[in-house]
mmCIF file of N, CA and C in Angstrom:
data_model
loop_
_atom_site.group_PDB
_atom_site.id
_atom_site.type_symbol
_atom_site.label_atom_id
_atom_site.label_comp_id
_atom_site.label_asym_id
_atom_site.label_seq_id
_atom_site.Cartn_x
_atom_site.Cartn_y
_atom_site.Cartn_z
ATOM 1 N N MET A 1 -17.302 12.893 1.942
ATOM 2 C CA MET A 1 -16.978 12.043 1.481
ATOM 3 C C MET A 1 -15.904 12.169 2.737
ATOM 4 N N ALA A 2 -15.518 10.598 2.879
ATOM 5 C CA ALA A 2 -14.310 10.729 4.028
ATOM 6 C C ALA A 2 -12.609 10.637 3.207
ATOM 7 N N LYS A 3 -12.075 10.757 4.779
ATOM 8 C CA LYS A 3 -11.022 10.720 4.350
ATOM 9 C C LYS A 3 -9.977 9.803 4.188
ATOM 10 N N PRO A 4 -9.155 9.488 2.773
ATOM 11 C CA PRO A 4 -8.400 8.015 2.796
ATOM 12 C C PRO A 4 -7.573 7.868 3.193
ATOM 13 N N HIS A 5 -7.390 6.682 3.735
ATOM 14 C CA HIS A 5 -5.934 6.151 4.336
ATOM 15 C C HIS A 5 -5.496 5.215 3.633
ATOM 16 N N VAL A 6 -4.405 5.932 3.592
ATOM 17 C CA VAL A 6 -2.554 4.815 3.259
ATOM 18 C C VAL A 6 -1.793 4.340 3.687
ATOM 19 N N ASN A 7 -1.568 3.977 2.447
ATOM 20 C CA ASN A 7 -0.625 2.684 3.382
ATOM 21 C C ASN A 7 0.287 1.877 2.449
ATOM 22 N N TYR A 8 2.012 2.227 2.820
ATOM 23 C CA TYR A 8 3.103 2.202 1.597
ATOM 24 C C TYR A 8 3.325 0.505 1.649
ATOM 25 N N GLU A 9 3.945 -0.204 0.260
ATOM 26 C CA GLU A 9 4.269 -1.485 0.434
ATOM 27 C C GLU A 9 5.479 -1.795 -0.516
ATOM 28 N N VAL A 10 6.440 -2.547 -0.098
ATOM 29 C CA VAL A 10 6.908 -2.521 -1.146
ATOM 30 C C VAL A 10 6.674 -4.111 -1.474
ATOM 31 N N VAL A 11 7.402 -3.460 -3.274
ATOM 32 C CA VAL A 11 6.380 -4.759 -4.187
ATOM 33 C C VAL A 11 8.499 -4.614 -5.061
ATOM 34 N N ARG A 12 7.824 -5.885 -6.096
ATOM 35 C CA ARG A 12 8.953 -6.056 -7.049
ATOM 36 C C ARG A 12 7.368 -6.340 -7.753
ATOM 37 N N ASP A 13 7.964 -6.339 -10.338
ATOM 38 C CA ASP A 13 7.228 -6.774 -10.854
ATOM 39 C C ASP A 13 8.555 -8.070 -10.992
ATOM 40 N N VAL A 14 7.763 -8.766 -11.500
ATOM 41 C CA VAL A 14 8.195 -10.674 -11.578
ATOM 42 C C VAL A 14 7.358 -10.749 -12.868
ATOM 43 N N PRO A 15 8.496 -11.455 -13.915
ATOM 44 C CA PRO A 15 7.712 -11.386 -15.190
ATOM 45 C C PRO A 15 6.349 -12.480 -14.968
ATOM 46 N N GLY A 16 6.002 -12.123 -15.926
ATOM 47 C CA GLY A 16 4.456 -12.517 -15.742
ATOM 48 C C GLY A 16 3.004 -12.197 -14.675
ATOM 49 N N TYR A 17 3.388 -11.090 -13.493
ATOM 50 C CA TYR A 17 2.874 -11.439 -12.756
ATOM 51 C C TYR A 17 3.530 -10.240 -11.788
ATOM 52 N N PRO A 18 2.608 -9.242 -12.444
ATOM 53 C CA PRO A 18 3.523 -7.275 -12.096
ATOM 54 C C PRO A 18 3.027 -7.501 -10.696
ATOM 55 N N PHE A 19 2.968 -6.274 -9.298
ATOM 56 C CA PHE A 19 2.944 -5.885 -8.113
ATOM 57 C C PHE A 19 3.491 -6.960 -7.264
ATOM 58 N N ASP A 20 4.317 -7.896 -7.214
ATOM 59 C CA ASP A 20 4.546 -9.142 -6.138
ATOM 60 C C ASP A 20 4.557 -8.048 -5.050
ATOM 61 N N PRO A 21 3.855 -8.564 -3.917
ATOM 62 C CA PRO A 21 4.224 -7.777 -2.326
ATOM 63 C C PRO A 21 5.328 -8.406 -1.703
ATOM 64 N N CYS A 22 6.552 -7.513 -1.540
ATOM 65 C CA CYS A 22 8.200 -8.531 -1.119
ATOM 66 C C CYS A 22 7.806 -8.652 0.362
ATOM 67 N N GLY A 23 6.354 -8.051 1.363
ATOM 68 C CA GLY A 23 6.683 -7.989 2.958
ATOM 69 C C GLY A 23 5.747 -7.585 3.259
ATOM 70 N N TYR A 24 5.729 -6.414 4.378
ATOM 71 C CA TYR A 24 3.590 -6.288 4.582
ATOM 72 C C TYR A 24 3.658 -4.498 4.364
ATOM 73 N N GLN A 25 2.592 -4.190 4.947
ATOM 74 C CA GLN A 25 1.829 -2.831 4.367
ATOM 75 C C GLN A 25 2.390 -1.755 5.759
ATOM 76 N N SER A 26 2.368 -1.267 5.124
ATOM 77 C CA SER A 26 2.756 -0.214 6.622
ATOM 78 C C SER A 26 2.176 1.358 6.664
ATOM 79 N N SER A 27 1.997 1.893 7.487
ATOM 80 C CA SER A 27 0.903 2.795 7.556
ATOM 81 C C SER A 27 2.457 4.727 8.016
ATOM 82 N N SER A 28 3.284 4.279 7.537
ATOM 83 C CA SER A 28 4.382 5.263 8.023
ATOM 84 C C SER A 28 5.198 4.861 6.796
ATOM 85 N N LEU A 29 5.670 6.486 6.510
ATOM 86 C CA LEU A 29 6.596 5.726 5.098
ATOM 87 C C LEU A 29 7.526 5.699 4.953
ATOM 88 N N ARG A 30 8.412 6.519 7.222
ATOM 89 C CA ARG A 30 9.625 5.901 6.907
ATOM 90 C C ARG A 30 9.746 4.336 7.627
ATOM 91 N N ASP A 31 8.316 3.810 8.033
ATOM 92 C CA ASP A 31 8.775 2.455 8.531
ATOM 93 C C ASP A 31 8.825 1.435 6.867
ATOM 94 N N ALA A 32 8.408 1.817 5.540
ATOM 95 C CA ALA A 32 8.609 1.891 5.064
ATOM 96 C C ALA A 32 10.185 1.593 4.088
ATOM 97 N N GLN A 33 10.932 2.338 4.344
ATOM 98 C CA GLN A 33 11.299 3.048 3.931
ATOM 99 C C GLN A 33 12.806 2.020 4.165
ATOM 100 N N LYS A 34 12.691 1.986 5.982
ATOM 101 C CA LYS A 34 13.737 0.792 5.867
ATOM 102 C C LYS A 34 13.096 -0.401 5.281
ATOM 103 N N GLU A 35 12.517 -0.860 5.134
ATOM 104 C CA GLU A 35 11.287 -2.116 4.579
ATOM 105 C C GLU A 35 11.724 -1.936 3.396
ATOM 106 N N LEU A 36 12.165 -1.175 3.037
ATOM 107 C CA LEU A 36 12.951 -1.222 1.245
ATOM 108 C C LEU A 36 14.269 -1.472 1.098
ATOM 109 N N ARG A 37 14.412 -1.095 2.269
ATOM 110 C CA ARG A 37 16.217 -1.058 2.396
ATOM 111 C C ARG A 37 16.855 -2.338 2.634
ATOM 112 N N GLN A 38 15.944 -2.544 3.096
ATOM 113 C CA GLN A 38 16.024 -4.678 3.376
ATOM 114 C C GLN A 38 15.841 -5.675 2.665
ATOM 115 N N ALA A 39 14.952 -5.233 1.643
ATOM 116 C CA ALA A 39 14.526 -5.788 0.804
ATOM 117 C C ALA A 39 15.156 -6.086 -0.519
ATOM 118 N N ARG A 40 15.563 -4.466 -0.525
ATOM 119 C CA ARG A 40 16.702 -4.294 -2.014
ATOM 120 C C ARG A 40 18.392 -5.082 -1.822
ATOM 121 N N ARG A 41 18.223 -5.429 -0.893
ATOM 122 C CA ARG A 41 19.498 -6.802 -0.424
ATOM 123 C C ARG A 41 19.095 -8.105 -1.160
ATOM 124 N N HIS A 42 18.573 -9.230 -1.228
ATOM 125 C CA HIS A 42 17.429 -9.666 -2.219
ATOM 126 C C HIS A 42 16.987 -9.528 -3.162
ATOM 127 N N TYR A 43 16.869 -8.368 -3.687
ATOM 128 C CA TYR A 43 15.531 -7.576 -4.578
ATOM 129 C C TYR A 43 15.798 -6.425 -4.904
ATOM 130 N N PRO A 44 16.945 -6.411 -6.131
ATOM 131 C CA PRO A 44 17.969 -4.815 -5.899
ATOM 132 C C PRO A 44 16.555 -3.700 -7.015
ATOM 133 N N GLU A 45 15.325 -4.705 -7.958
ATOM 134 C CA GLU A 45 14.196 -4.229 -8.283
ATOM 135 C C GLU A 45 13.322 -3.876 -7.835
ATOM 136 N N ALA A 46 13.376 -4.389 -6.486
ATOM 137 C CA ALA A 46 11.802 -3.611 -5.619
ATOM 138 C C ALA A 46 12.149 -2.018 -5.517
ATOM 139 N N TYR A 47 10.378 -1.867 -5.291
ATOM 140 C CA TYR A 47 9.823 0.253 -5.361
ATOM 141 C C TYR A 47 9.091 -0.252 -4.061
ATOM 142 N N LEU A 48 8.807 0.834 -3.895
ATOM 143 C CA LEU A 48 7.769 1.923 -2.706
ATOM 144 C C LEU A 48 6.998 1.416 -2.920
ATOM 145 N N ALA A 49 5.351 1.120 -3.031
ATOM 146 C CA ALA A 49 3.891 1.760 -3.624
ATOM 147 C C ALA A 49 2.823 2.241 -2.773
ATOM 148 N N ARG A 50 2.125 3.606 -2.441
ATOM 149 C CA ARG A 50 1.331 3.866 -2.636
ATOM 150 C C ARG A 50 -0.150 3.006 -2.870
ATOM 151 N N VAL A 51 -0.697 2.037 -1.364
ATOM 152 C CA VAL A 51 -1.643 1.699 -1.557
ATOM 153 C C VAL A 51 -2.620 2.355 -0.245
ATOM 154 N N GLU A 52 -3.951 3.831 -1.135
ATOM 155 C CA GLU A 52 -4.584 4.657 -0.856
ATOM 156 C C GLU A 52 -6.092 4.116 -1.220
ATOM 157 N N TYR A 53 -7.457 4.081 1.062
ATOM 158 C CA TYR A 53 -8.630 2.436 0.538
ATOM 159 C C TYR A 53 -8.987 3.907 1.228
ATOM 160 N N THR A 54 -10.400 4.488 -0.125
ATOM 161 C CA THR A 54 -11.087 5.322 -0.274
ATOM 162 C C THR A 54 -12.147 4.607 1.817
ATOM 163 N N ARG A 55 -13.067 5.228 1.881
ATOM 164 C CA ARG A 55 -14.612 4.486 2.405
ATOM 165 C C ARG A 55 -15.891 5.040 2.119
ATOM 166 N N TYR A 56 -16.122 3.480 1.310
ATOM 167 C CA TYR A 56 -17.179 4.113 0.705
ATOM 168 C C TYR A 56 -18.670 4.413 1.853
ATOM 169 N N GLN A 57 -18.994 5.697 1.716
ATOM 170 C CA GLN A 57 -20.193 6.480 1.719
ATOM 171 C C GLN A 57 -21.400 6.024 0.802
ATOM 172 N N LYS A 58 -22.334 5.883 2.157
ATOM 173 C CA LYS A 58 -23.772 5.473 1.616
ATOM 174 C C LYS A 58 -24.432 6.799 2.088
ATOM 175 N N SER A 59 -25.321 6.852 0.735
ATOM 176 C CA SER A 59 -26.198 8.527 1.089
ATOM 177 C C SER A 59 -26.704 8.857 2.492
ATOM 178 N N ARG A 60 -26.689 9.781 2.972
ATOM 179 C CA ARG A 60 -26.856 10.037 4.523
ATOM 180 C C ARG A 60 -28.203 10.700 4.574
ATOM 181 N N SER A 61 -29.285 10.491 3.640
ATOM 182 C CA SER A 61 -30.110 10.581 3.072
ATOM 183 C C SER A 61 -30.675 8.720 4.076
ATOM 184 N N LYS A 62 -30.280 7.483 3.983
ATOM 185 C CA LYS A 62 -30.943 7.179 4.537
ATOM 186 C C LYS A 62 -30.465 6.801 5.295
ATOM 187 N N LYS A 63 -29.532 7.108 6.317
ATOM 188 C CA LYS A 63 -29.387 6.681 7.508
ATOM 189 C C LYS A 63 -31.484 7.228 8.036
ATOM 190 N N GLY A 64 -30.830 5.404 9.106
ATOM 191 C CA GLY A 64 -31.991 6.273 10.527
ATOM 192 C C GLY A 64 -32.753 5.066 9.420
ATOM 193 N N ARG A 65 -32.853 4.348 8.460
ATOM 194 C CA ARG A 65 -33.982 3.185 8.081
ATOM 195 C C ARG A 65 -34.023 2.373 8.535
#
């Protein structure tokens, strides 16, 4: 199985629409924490979400067909 790719994103919960993104996804935790500090000036309820992507891998027996 392939290694998952992890990104971090600053999000907030809006009534009627949970998980509203406040910015861009960042691959480093340090950059995401800096972005969170800036977002909390406008949205004090903002938090950091870990987004994990796992690559779908097909069966190796079908390789080369």
